[in-house]
Every structure is written in structure tokens, then in C-alpha cells.
mmCIF file of C-alpha atoms and ligand atoms in Angstrom:
data_model
loop_
_atom_site.group_PDB
_atom_site.id
_atom_site.type_symbol
_atom_site.label_atom_id
_atom_site.label_comp_id
_atom_site.label_asym_id
_atom_site.label_seq_id
_atom_site.Cartn_x
_atom_site.Cartn_y
_atom_site.Cartn_z
ATOM 1 C CA MET A 1 146.250 127.397 103.431
ATOM 2 C CA ASP A 2 142.537 128.578 102.498
ATOM 3 C CA GLU A 3 139.935 126.307 101.282
ATOM 4 C CA LEU A 4 140.206 126.929 97.534
ATOM 5 C CA ASP A 5 143.993 126.035 97.738
ATOM 6 C CA SER A 6 143.198 123.046 100.046
ATOM 7 C CA ILE A 7 140.862 121.885 97.240
ATOM 8 C CA PHE A 8 143.121 122.327 94.317
ATOM 9 C CA SER A 9 146.392 121.378 95.731
ATOM 10 C CA ASP A 10 147.333 117.548 96.095
ATOM 11 C CA ASP A 11 148.446 118.210 99.771
ATOM 12 C CA TRP A 12 145.328 116.526 100.634
ATOM 13 C CA GLY A 13 147.674 113.574 101.344
ATOM 14 C CA VAL A 14 147.840 110.137 99.581
ATOM 15 C CA ASP A 15 145.165 108.556 101.635
ATOM 16 C CA HIS A 16 142.400 111.200 101.704
ATOM 17 C CA ARG A 17 139.096 109.699 100.871
ATOM 18 C CA SER A 18 135.971 111.180 99.966
ATOM 19 C CA GLY A 19 132.633 110.577 97.843
ATOM 20 C CA LEU A 20 128.878 110.243 97.806
ATOM 21 C CA VAL A 21 127.178 107.813 100.310
ATOM 22 C CA ALA A 22 123.541 107.123 99.098
ATOM 23 C CA VAL A 23 121.656 106.471 102.285
ATOM 24 C CA ILE A 24 118.668 104.381 100.896
ATOM 25 C CA GLY A 25 115.805 102.531 102.359
ATOM 26 C CA ARG A 26 112.046 102.111 102.987
ATOM 27 C CA PRO A 27 110.290 105.075 104.654
ATOM 28 C CA ASN A 28 110.846 105.719 108.277
ATOM 29 C CA VAL A 29 113.732 103.433 109.029
ATOM 30 C CA GLY A 30 115.654 106.366 110.192
ATOM 31 C CA LYS A 31 117.761 107.628 107.302
ATOM 32 C CA SER A 32 117.427 111.298 108.049
ATOM 33 C CA THR A 33 118.043 110.604 111.753
ATOM 34 C CA LEU A 34 121.131 108.809 111.241
ATOM 35 C CA ILE A 35 122.555 111.280 109.056
ATOM 36 C CA ASN A 36 121.845 114.038 111.664
ATOM 37 C CA ALA A 37 123.432 111.735 114.309
ATOM 38 C CA VAL A 38 126.771 111.311 112.367
ATOM 39 C CA LEU A 39 127.053 115.146 111.769
ATOM 40 C CA GLY A 40 126.137 115.937 115.478
ATOM 41 C CA GLN A 41 123.318 118.541 114.227
ATOM 42 C CA LYS A 42 120.317 118.485 112.420
ATOM 43 C CA VAL A 43 120.476 118.949 108.384
ATOM 44 C CA ALA A 44 117.539 116.926 107.746
ATOM 45 C CA ILE A 45 113.942 116.869 109.179
ATOM 46 C CA ALA A 46 113.000 113.718 110.525
ATOM 47 C CA ALA A 47 109.434 112.499 111.886
ATOM 48 C CA SER A 48 107.563 109.570 113.111
ATOM 49 C CA LYS A 49 105.751 109.163 110.054
ATOM 50 C CA PRO A 50 106.575 107.747 106.780
ATOM 51 C CA GLN A 51 107.583 109.787 103.455
ATOM 52 C CA THR A 52 109.064 112.802 105.368
ATOM 53 C CA THR A 53 112.104 113.344 103.313
ATOM 54 C CA ARG A 54 111.159 114.468 99.733
ATOM 55 C CA GLN A 55 114.452 115.948 98.298
ATOM 56 C CA ARG A 56 117.898 115.146 97.732
ATOM 57 C CA GLN A 57 119.896 116.468 100.770
ATOM 58 C CA LEU A 58 123.535 116.589 101.485
ATOM 59 C CA GLY A 59 124.970 116.012 104.859
ATOM 60 C CA ILE A 60 128.740 116.546 104.873
ATOM 61 C CA TYR A 61 130.960 114.588 107.191
ATOM 62 C CA THR A 62 134.678 116.129 107.450
ATOM 63 C CA THR A 63 137.700 114.783 109.291
ATOM 64 C CA ALA A 64 141.354 115.452 108.420
ATOM 65 C CA GLU A 65 141.163 112.389 106.464
ATOM 66 C CA THR A 66 138.071 111.686 105.117
ATOM 67 C CA GLN A 67 135.013 113.762 103.597
ATOM 68 C CA ILE A 68 131.710 111.778 103.331
ATOM 69 C CA LEU A 69 128.755 113.323 101.217
ATOM 70 C CA PHE A 70 125.975 111.519 102.818
ATOM 71 C CA ILE A 71 122.963 111.715 100.473
ATOM 72 C CA ASP A 72 119.604 111.738 102.486
ATOM 73 C CA THR A 73 117.030 110.313 100.050
ATOM 74 C CA PRO A 74 113.114 109.711 100.340
ATOM 75 C CA GLY A 75 111.929 106.232 101.242
ATOM 76 C CA ILE A 76 111.257 103.909 98.807
ATOM 77 C CA HIS A 77 107.589 103.452 98.602
ATOM 78 C CA LYS A 78 104.708 102.666 96.068
ATOM 79 C CA ALA A 79 104.517 105.921 94.158
ATOM 80 C CA GLN A 80 100.983 107.197 93.902
ATOM 81 C CA THR A 81 101.336 110.437 92.561
ATOM 82 C CA ARG A 82 103.686 112.827 90.395
ATOM 83 C CA LEU A 83 105.293 113.863 93.968
ATOM 84 C CA GLY A 84 105.848 110.018 94.807
ATOM 85 C CA ASP A 85 107.221 109.651 91.046
ATOM 86 C CA TYR A 86 109.682 112.504 91.948
ATOM 87 C CA MET A 87 110.681 111.210 95.378
ATOM 88 C CA LEU A 88 111.378 107.723 93.861
ATOM 89 C CA ASN A 89 113.511 109.283 90.977
ATOM 90 C CA VAL A 90 115.602 111.435 93.719
ATOM 91 C CA ALA A 91 116.228 107.843 95.051
ATOM 92 C CA ARG A 92 117.155 106.401 92.003
ATOM 93 C CA GLN A 93 119.501 109.325 90.934
ATOM 94 C CA ALA A 94 121.313 108.822 94.445
ATOM 95 C CA LEU A 95 121.852 105.178 93.805
ATOM 96 C CA ARG A 96 123.202 106.051 90.400
ATOM 97 C CA GLU A 97 125.905 108.910 91.703
ATOM 98 C CA ALA A 98 126.742 107.103 94.830
ATOM 99 C CA ASP A 99 130.314 105.872 95.640
ATOM 100 C CA VAL A 100 128.781 103.777 98.437
ATOM 101 C CA VAL A 101 125.353 102.513 99.075
ATOM 102 C CA LEU A 102 124.239 102.574 102.500
ATOM 103 C CA TRP A 103 121.126 100.503 102.752
ATOM 104 C CA LEU A 104 119.043 100.886 106.020
ATOM 105 C CA VAL A 105 116.586 98.435 107.332
ATOM 106 C CA ASP A 106 114.578 98.517 110.488
ATOM 107 C CA ALA A 107 116.197 95.978 112.898
ATOM 108 C CA ALA A 108 113.129 95.933 114.925
ATOM 109 C CA SER A 109 110.699 94.815 112.642
ATOM 110 C CA PRO A 110 110.967 91.652 110.463
ATOM 111 C CA PRO A 111 111.897 92.473 106.449
ATOM 112 C CA ARG A 112 109.195 92.809 104.154
ATOM 113 C CA ALA A 113 108.574 92.407 100.805
ATOM 114 C CA ALA A 114 109.730 95.868 99.941
ATOM 115 C CA ASP A 115 113.077 95.229 101.646
ATOM 116 C CA ARG A 116 113.373 92.304 99.581
ATOM 117 C CA ARG A 117 112.624 94.080 96.238
ATOM 118 C CA ILE A 118 115.246 96.837 97.271
ATOM 119 C CA GLY A 119 117.707 94.141 97.764
ATOM 120 C CA ASP A 120 117.191 92.560 94.540
ATOM 121 C CA VAL A 121 117.992 95.819 92.896
ATOM 122 C CA ILE A 122 120.866 96.938 95.178
ATOM 123 C CA SER A 123 122.512 93.508 94.754
ATOM 124 C CA GLN A 124 122.854 94.077 91.073
ATOM 125 C CA LEU A 125 124.215 97.295 91.835
ATOM 126 C CA ALA A 126 126.652 96.080 94.310
ATOM 127 C CA ARG A 127 128.693 94.652 91.257
ATOM 128 C CA GLU A 128 129.865 98.026 90.512
ATOM 129 C CA THR A 129 129.191 100.061 93.845
ATOM 130 C CA PRO A 130 130.253 98.910 97.403
ATOM 131 C CA LEU A 131 127.531 98.273 99.668
ATOM 132 C CA ALA A 132 127.060 98.483 103.143
ATOM 133 C CA LEU A 133 123.828 96.972 105.196
ATOM 134 C CA CYS A 134 123.006 99.119 108.198
ATOM 135 C CA LEU A 135 120.424 97.500 110.852
ATOM 136 C CA ASN A 136 118.979 100.736 112.537
ATOM 137 C CA LYS A 137 116.694 101.017 115.508
ATOM 138 C CA CYS A 138 118.985 98.610 117.502
ATOM 139 C CA ASP A 139 117.885 99.996 120.662
ATOM 140 C CA LEU A 140 114.531 98.439 120.170
ATOM 141 C CA VAL A 141 116.052 94.818 119.613
ATOM 142 C CA ASP A 142 116.860 92.395 122.121
ATOM 143 C CA ALA A 143 120.381 91.072 122.229
ATOM 144 C CA LYS A 144 119.016 87.531 121.674
ATOM 145 C CA GLN A 145 116.835 88.450 118.792
ATOM 146 C CA ASP A 146 117.601 86.834 115.728
ATOM 147 C CA LEU A 147 118.575 89.054 112.742
ATOM 148 C CA SER A 148 119.242 86.349 110.089
ATOM 149 C CA ALA A 149 116.154 87.286 108.023
ATOM 150 C CA HIS A 150 117.938 90.911 107.855
ATOM 151 C CA LEU A 151 121.275 89.632 107.349
ATOM 152 C CA ALA A 152 119.862 87.458 104.392
ATOM 153 C CA LEU A 153 118.535 90.291 102.467
ATOM 154 C CA VAL A 154 121.870 91.036 100.701
ATOM 155 C CA ASP A 155 125.166 89.404 100.353
ATOM 156 C CA THR A 156 127.683 91.904 101.809
ATOM 157 C CA PRO A 157 130.594 91.815 104.146
ATOM 158 C CA HIS A 158 129.979 95.412 105.379
ATOM 159 C CA VAL A 159 127.149 95.056 108.312
ATOM 160 C CA ILE A 160 126.770 97.573 110.884
ATOM 161 C CA ASN A 161 124.317 97.808 113.831
ATOM 162 C CA THR A 162 123.126 101.381 114.522
ATOM 163 C CA SER A 163 120.773 103.194 117.003
ATOM 164 C CA ALA A 164 120.276 106.838 115.461
ATOM 165 C CA THR A 165 118.511 108.122 118.145
ATOM 166 C CA GLU A 166 121.046 106.751 120.978
ATOM 167 C CA SER A 167 124.087 107.635 118.732
ATOM 168 C CA ARG A 168 125.207 104.031 118.903
ATOM 169 C CA GLY A 169 127.378 102.278 116.392
ATOM 170 C CA LEU A 170 128.120 105.655 114.549
ATOM 171 C CA GLY A 171 131.904 105.013 115.002
ATOM 172 C CA ASP A 172 131.515 101.585 113.415
ATOM 173 C CA LEU A 173 129.531 103.112 110.552
ATOM 174 C CA LEU A 174 132.285 105.714 109.887
ATOM 175 C CA ASP A 175 134.978 102.868 110.245
ATOM 176 C CA CYS A 176 133.108 100.873 107.734
ATOM 177 C CA LEU A 177 132.446 103.473 105.064
ATOM 178 C CA ARG A 178 135.798 105.019 104.996
ATOM 179 C CA PRO A 179 137.689 102.405 103.237
ATOM 180 C CA LEU A 180 134.609 101.870 100.934
ATOM 181 C CA LEU A 181 135.334 105.481 99.629
ATOM 182 C CA PRO A 182 137.730 106.324 96.622
ATOM 183 C CA ARG A 183 140.721 108.251 97.141
ATOM 184 C CA GLY A 184 139.854 112.185 96.497
ATOM 185 C CA PRO A 185 139.928 115.520 97.789
ATOM 186 C CA ARG A 186 137.897 117.584 100.322
ATOM 187 C CA TYR A 187 135.061 118.843 97.824
ATOM 188 C CA PHE A 188 133.686 121.387 100.762
ATOM 189 C CA PRO A 189 135.041 123.172 103.273
ATOM 190 C CA ALA A 190 135.506 121.589 106.603
ATOM 191 C CA GLU A 191 133.024 123.477 108.698
ATOM 192 C CA GLN A 192 130.117 123.275 106.157
ATOM 193 C CA VAL A 193 127.464 120.407 106.816
ATOM 194 C CA SER A 194 124.893 120.850 104.342
ATOM 195 C CA GLU A 195 124.042 122.603 101.071
ATOM 196 C CA ALA A 196 120.646 123.925 102.183
ATOM 197 C CA ASN A 197 120.086 127.577 101.999
ATOM 198 C CA MET A 198 117.874 129.387 104.740
ATOM 199 C CA ARG A 199 114.709 129.490 102.632
ATOM 200 C CA PHE A 200 114.742 125.771 102.209
ATOM 201 C CA ILE A 201 115.244 124.984 106.060
ATOM 202 C CA ALA A 202 112.614 127.587 106.911
ATOM 203 C CA ALA A 203 110.308 125.610 104.686
ATOM 204 C CA GLU A 204 111.421 122.464 105.999
ATOM 205 C CA THR A 205 111.156 123.513 109.516
ATOM 206 C CA VAL A 206 107.255 124.654 109.162
ATOM 207 C CA ARG A 207 106.743 121.296 107.112
ATOM 208 C CA GLU A 208 108.074 119.042 109.908
ATOM 209 C CA LYS A 209 106.034 120.921 112.641
ATOM 210 C CA ILE A 210 102.891 119.970 110.462
ATOM 211 C CA ILE A 211 104.083 116.497 110.264
ATOM 212 C CA GLU A 212 104.524 116.060 113.828
ATOM 213 C CA LEU A 213 101.311 117.810 115.092
ATOM 214 C CA THR A 214 98.910 116.465 112.283
ATOM 215 C CA SER A 215 97.764 112.827 111.295
ATOM 216 C CA GLU A 216 96.615 110.613 108.491
ATOM 217 C CA GLU A 217 96.720 112.199 105.090
ATOM 218 C CA ILE A 218 97.854 115.574 106.210
ATOM 219 C CA PRO A 219 101.586 115.270 106.077
ATOM 220 C CA HIS A 220 101.616 113.982 102.917
ATOM 221 C CA THR A 221 99.438 116.524 101.279
ATOM 222 C CA VAL A 222 101.231 119.646 102.639
ATOM 223 C CA ALA A 223 103.827 121.652 100.687
ATOM 224 C CA VAL A 224 105.365 124.814 102.229
ATOM 225 C CA GLU A 225 106.423 128.080 100.100
ATOM 226 C CA ILE A 226 108.283 130.666 101.735
ATOM 227 C CA ALA A 227 106.864 133.874 100.375
ATOM 228 C CA ARG A 228 109.167 136.277 102.148
ATOM 229 C CA PHE A 229 112.512 135.832 104.048
ATOM 230 C CA GLU A 230 114.177 138.912 105.419
ATOM 231 C CA GLU A 231 117.044 138.157 107.774
ATOM 232 C CA SER A 232 118.611 140.738 109.789
ATOM 233 C CA PRO A 233 120.453 140.896 113.035
ATOM 234 C CA ALA A 234 117.306 142.070 115.109
ATOM 235 C CA ILE A 235 114.758 140.386 113.562
ATOM 236 C CA SER A 236 114.130 137.980 110.769
ATOM 237 C CA ILE A 237 110.622 138.315 108.855
ATOM 238 C CA ILE A 238 109.327 135.087 107.496
ATOM 239 C CA GLU A 239 106.042 134.398 105.687
ATOM 240 C CA ALA A 240 105.153 131.073 104.845
ATOM 241 C CA VAL A 241 102.206 129.551 102.812
ATOM 242 C CA ILE A 242 101.284 125.947 103.767
ATOM 243 C CA TYR A 243 99.483 124.501 100.533
ATOM 244 C CA VAL A 244 97.057 121.464 101.158
ATOM 245 C CA GLU A 245 95.014 120.028 98.444
ATOM 246 C CA ARG A 246 90.971 120.321 99.818
ATOM 247 C CA GLU A 247 89.291 122.659 101.796
ATOM 248 C CA SER A 248 88.685 120.070 104.432
ATOM 249 C CA GLN A 249 92.482 119.806 104.925
ATOM 250 C CA LYS A 250 92.842 123.505 105.186
ATOM 251 C CA GLY A 251 90.500 123.364 108.076
ATOM 252 C CA ILE A 252 92.508 120.571 109.920
ATOM 253 C CA VAL A 253 95.624 122.387 109.329
ATOM 254 C CA ILE A 254 94.103 125.746 110.641
ATOM 255 C CA GLY A 255 91.985 123.778 113.441
ATOM 256 C CA LYS A 256 89.454 125.121 115.631
ATOM 257 C CA ARG A 257 89.682 128.800 116.053
ATOM 258 C CA GLY A 258 93.237 128.868 114.682
ATOM 259 C CA SER A 259 94.293 126.587 117.352
ATOM 260 C CA MET A 260 96.483 124.006 115.031
ATOM 261 C CA ILE A 261 97.991 126.627 112.837
ATOM 262 C CA LYS A 262 99.013 128.665 115.805
ATOM 263 C CA ARG A 263 100.778 125.410 117.463
ATOM 264 C CA ILE A 264 102.607 124.673 114.085
ATOM 265 C CA GLY A 265 103.737 128.459 114.012
ATOM 266 C CA VAL A 266 104.982 128.638 117.730
ATOM 267 C CA ALA A 267 106.684 125.232 117.254
ATOM 268 C CA ALA A 268 108.391 126.466 113.964
ATOM 269 C CA ARG A 269 109.157 130.031 115.220
ATOM 270 C CA ALA A 270 111.158 128.353 117.991
ATOM 271 C CA ASP A 271 113.473 126.222 116.119
ATOM 272 C CA LEU A 272 113.862 129.016 113.759
ATOM 273 C CA GLN A 273 115.065 131.424 116.354
ATOM 274 C CA GLN A 274 117.799 129.125 117.355
ATOM 275 C CA ILE A 275 118.701 128.392 113.943
ATOM 276 C CA LEU A 276 118.956 131.905 112.687
ATOM 277 C CA GLU A 277 120.008 133.172 116.249
ATOM 278 C CA THR A 278 117.954 136.229 115.816
ATOM 279 C CA LYS A 279 114.215 137.013 117.125
ATOM 280 C CA VAL A 280 111.824 135.601 114.220
ATOM 281 C CA HIS A 281 108.350 137.065 113.278
ATOM 282 C CA LEU A 282 106.694 133.770 111.010
ATOM 283 C CA ALA A 283 103.438 134.603 109.665
ATOM 284 C CA THR A 284 101.636 131.461 108.074
ATOM 285 C CA ARG A 285 98.980 131.218 105.714
ATOM 286 C CA VAL A 286 97.084 128.234 104.328
ATOM 287 C CA LYS A 287 95.913 127.836 100.511
ATOM 288 C CA VAL A 288 94.292 125.049 98.816
ATOM 289 C CA LEU A 289 95.839 124.030 95.418
ATOM 290 C CA LYS A 290 93.759 121.337 94.189
ATOM 291 C CA ASN A 291 95.666 118.076 93.342
ATOM 292 C CA TRP A 292 99.183 120.082 93.553
ATOM 293 C CA ARG A 293 100.739 116.730 93.910
ATOM 294 C CA SER A 294 100.107 116.099 90.399
ATOM 295 C CA ASN A 295 100.869 119.650 89.221
ATOM 296 C CA GLU A 296 104.594 119.683 87.812
ATOM 297 C CA ALA A 297 104.536 123.415 87.450
ATOM 298 C CA PHE A 298 103.977 123.956 91.154
ATOM 299 C CA MET A 299 105.938 121.061 92.250
ATOM 300 C CA ARG A 300 108.854 122.764 90.410
ATOM 301 C CA ARG A 301 108.146 126.069 92.069
ATOM 302 C CA VAL A 302 108.371 124.459 95.470
ATOM 303 C CA GLY A 303 111.631 122.653 94.648
ATOM 304 C CA TYR A 304 110.379 119.179 93.924
ATOM 305 C CA ALA A 305 112.254 118.863 90.397
ATOM 306 C CA LEU A 306 115.020 117.115 89.427
ATOM 307 C CA SER A 307 117.863 119.663 88.142
ATOM 308 C CA LYS A 308 119.030 119.168 84.590
ATOM 309 C CA GLY A 309 121.542 115.970 84.234
ATOM 310 C CA ARG A 310 119.445 114.469 87.347
ATOM 311 C CA THR A 311 116.381 113.128 85.608
ATOM 312 C CA GLY A 312 116.075 109.735 86.527
HETATM 313 N N1 GTP B 1 113.995 103.731 118.495
HETATM 314 C C1 GTP B 1 114.494 104.244 117.405
HETATM 315 N N2 GTP B 1 114.010 105.103 116.812
HETATM 316 C C2 GTP B 1 114.629 105.759 115.755
HETATM 317 C C3 GTP B 1 116.094 105.205 115.259
HETATM 318 N N3 GTP B 1 116.093 106.267 114.229
HETATM 319 C C4 GTP B 1 115.289 106.786 113.851
HETATM 320 N N4 GTP B 1 114.038 106.550 114.623
HETATM 321 C C5 GTP B 1 112.799 107.027 114.367
HETATM 322 O O1 GTP B 1 112.165 106.730 113.344
HETATM 323 C C6 GTP B 1 111.368 107.837 112.764
HETATM 324 C C7 GTP B 1 111.575 108.021 111.347
HETATM 325 O O2 GTP B 1 112.936 108.693 111.286
HETATM 326 P P1 GTP B 1 113.522 109.441 109.885
HETATM 327 O O3 GTP B 1 114.903 109.717 110.229
HETATM 328 O O4 GTP B 1 112.500 110.493 109.814
HETATM 329 O O5 GTP B 1 113.244 108.125 108.898
HETATM 330 P P2 GTP B 1 113.450 108.195 107.386
HETATM 331 O O6 GTP B 1 114.182 106.806 107.020
HETATM 332 O O7 GTP B 1 114.326 109.443 107.091
HETATM 333 O O8 GTP B 1 111.815 108.379 106.757
HETATM 334 P P3 GTP B 1 111.495 109.077 105.284
HETATM 335 O O9 GTP B 1 112.064 110.383 105.229
HETATM 336 O O10 GTP B 1 109.902 109.141 105.727
HETATM 337 O O11 GTP B 1 111.760 107.977 104.243
HETATM 338 C C8 GTP B 1 111.599 108.999 113.856
HETATM 339 O O12 GTP B 1 110.545 109.015 114.843
HETATM 340 C C9 GTP B 1 112.777 108.679 114.445
HETATM 341 O O13 GTP B 1 113.109 109.363 115.672
HETATM 342 C C10 GTP B 1 116.557 104.537 116.268
HETATM 343 O O14 GTP B 1 117.691 103.979 116.076
HETATM 344 N N5 GTP B 1 115.956 103.777 117.278
HETATM 345 MG MG1 MG B 2 114.095 111.179 105.596
#
């Protein structure tokens, strides 16, 4: 049976379950890392700095009986720019469309006011949408540590402890989520793990390296646009334009005598060669676009826009 048949036939069995699991939480709690760990491969960039994820991204987990569409979302934070508003809308929309909400909190640090606010909103939603609470970063928690404040954040019987970086608790997580999903078909072919295209992956890879290698405001003020993308079996040619908001930021991204942009390029190229399984020629340019984070036309151009029907 080919994939199309498997979608349209009712042969997927009476207890095949599938649906959208919105992965929600404050920035930096490990949402993207957890999704990558469940899938056993990287579908979303993750970094030690907050507000890494900017767009809705699917991570598709498939077994014979289950297909879970994890929605990776931007961390819920206090928005200060149009970009921030957009990121919050992505999270809001994911909550609306979800069959199950998976709320991640950092088990290694005490809950904050922001967690409580998220908890209040999610609790109201939980009347209609099943909710699971995931205490991540358990590897950093002493076995004797009191997690009652985390558990008090929300009233749900579905609580899982995980370590995304050490791949712990992932079986428990999947066992917990499956019964919460509705009965439904396999929406994507079994081998598909994401919806992202190669241009997007290339742009995110460059952005990830910038986030890793720079500090302070730079990670937040960078956007990457792929100006050219030509894939061939021998060599792929990629041109990435890195946008920042000020001349001083451009100077930092380029670095002394080009040292920083070189490091960014070398690291991104190494990853892209692995992903594309070809040699990669990666050219980078840095441009200043004043206040691009409030420029909706530009944001749309680089993909920071909700598609129709997803406006929140
Ligand atoms: N020790 C430890 N670190 C973790 C764990 N999960 C994630 N991290 C680290 O936490 C940092 C943030 O991870 P991300 O996956 O980018 O977090 P996020 O929630 O997606 O962040 P935003 O996209 O900014 O909202 C990274 O440095 C991860 O390596 C974990 O279980 N244990
Ligand atoms: Mg993320």
C-alpha cells in the first residue's frame, strides 16, 4: 500500500492515534531540544540563549500505532518588538490548534511568576484540551530536591520528568501522550520528520551558529535570508544574508578582520555539508536594516508572518 492509500483507507486500525501536541513554555526550558531528542534527529535549532525558536515548526513522530505532530513554539516572554508579538502569536495559535498541550518547565530552577501566568492560562484551556506537565532538565536536579512548587503550577494527573539532553524519560513522555491523542489517521509518511524545506534549514543553521558564537543582544537582532540556494550532487551553493539592526552590531558579527563571520561560516558549512550530504560553498554577507524587528514587510519576507487562518 502506498502512503496515499494508507492515509485514505480506514485500514490504519481502530486504535491508531494521531494529532497535534503543542510544546509550550518559557524560553530556554528545552522545548526544541526535547523534540529533537524524541525524534532522534535535529529538526529544530536549540541554543543556550533564550528566544531561539521564532517560528512554528513540526516534529513528526511516527510508529505503527501513533503519529504525534509536535509543534515547537517560541518561548513565552514579554514581547518588546513586532517580532516578539509575532512569536507570541505563534505560541498562542499552537495552543488553539493543539489536541494536547505539553507544558515544559525547568525542573532545575524554582518556578517564576511567568510560569504561574502561563499556568493560569493553560489551566483554563485544560478544560477542553488535555494537558501534560513536563519537568525537564531533571539531570540537573538532586533526587531529594522538592519539586512540589513545580507540581503545584497546574492541576493535571499527567506529569513526566525528562532530561532532553540525556534522553531520559522520553518513553514515559510518549506513553503519557499517546492515550491523550484522539483516534486518527497517519497524516504524514512514516519517514517524514519535519515540514521544513532546505532553504529554511540553511537559514536556521546560520542563525544557530550566530546565536552560539555571539552574546548579549546580537542573537535577538539577527535575521538570516537565503539569497541563493543551488543544490547539486557535487556541491551546493548557498548565499546567506545576515541582517542586523545597527552598524555596531554588523561590526560584532563580522569581528576583527572578519574573524567572527569566518567562524560562523565554518561552523554552519560543516553542519550543512552533513545535512545535504554534499560539499557546500557558503557565502555570507552582513547587512544593516534599521529596526527590522518592527518592519512587518521585511519580517514577512524572512518568514516571520502567520499564514492566513493562523492569525492570532
Ligand atoms: N542540562 C540540561 N540542559 C538542557 C536540557 N534540555 C535542554 N537543555 C539546554 O537548555 C538550553 C535551551 O534549550 P532549547 O531547546 O533551545 O530551549 P527552548 O525551550 O527551545 O528555547 P526557546 O526556543 O528560546 O524558547 C540549551 O542549551 C539546551 O542544551 C536538559 O534536559 N538538561
Ligand atoms: Mg526552541
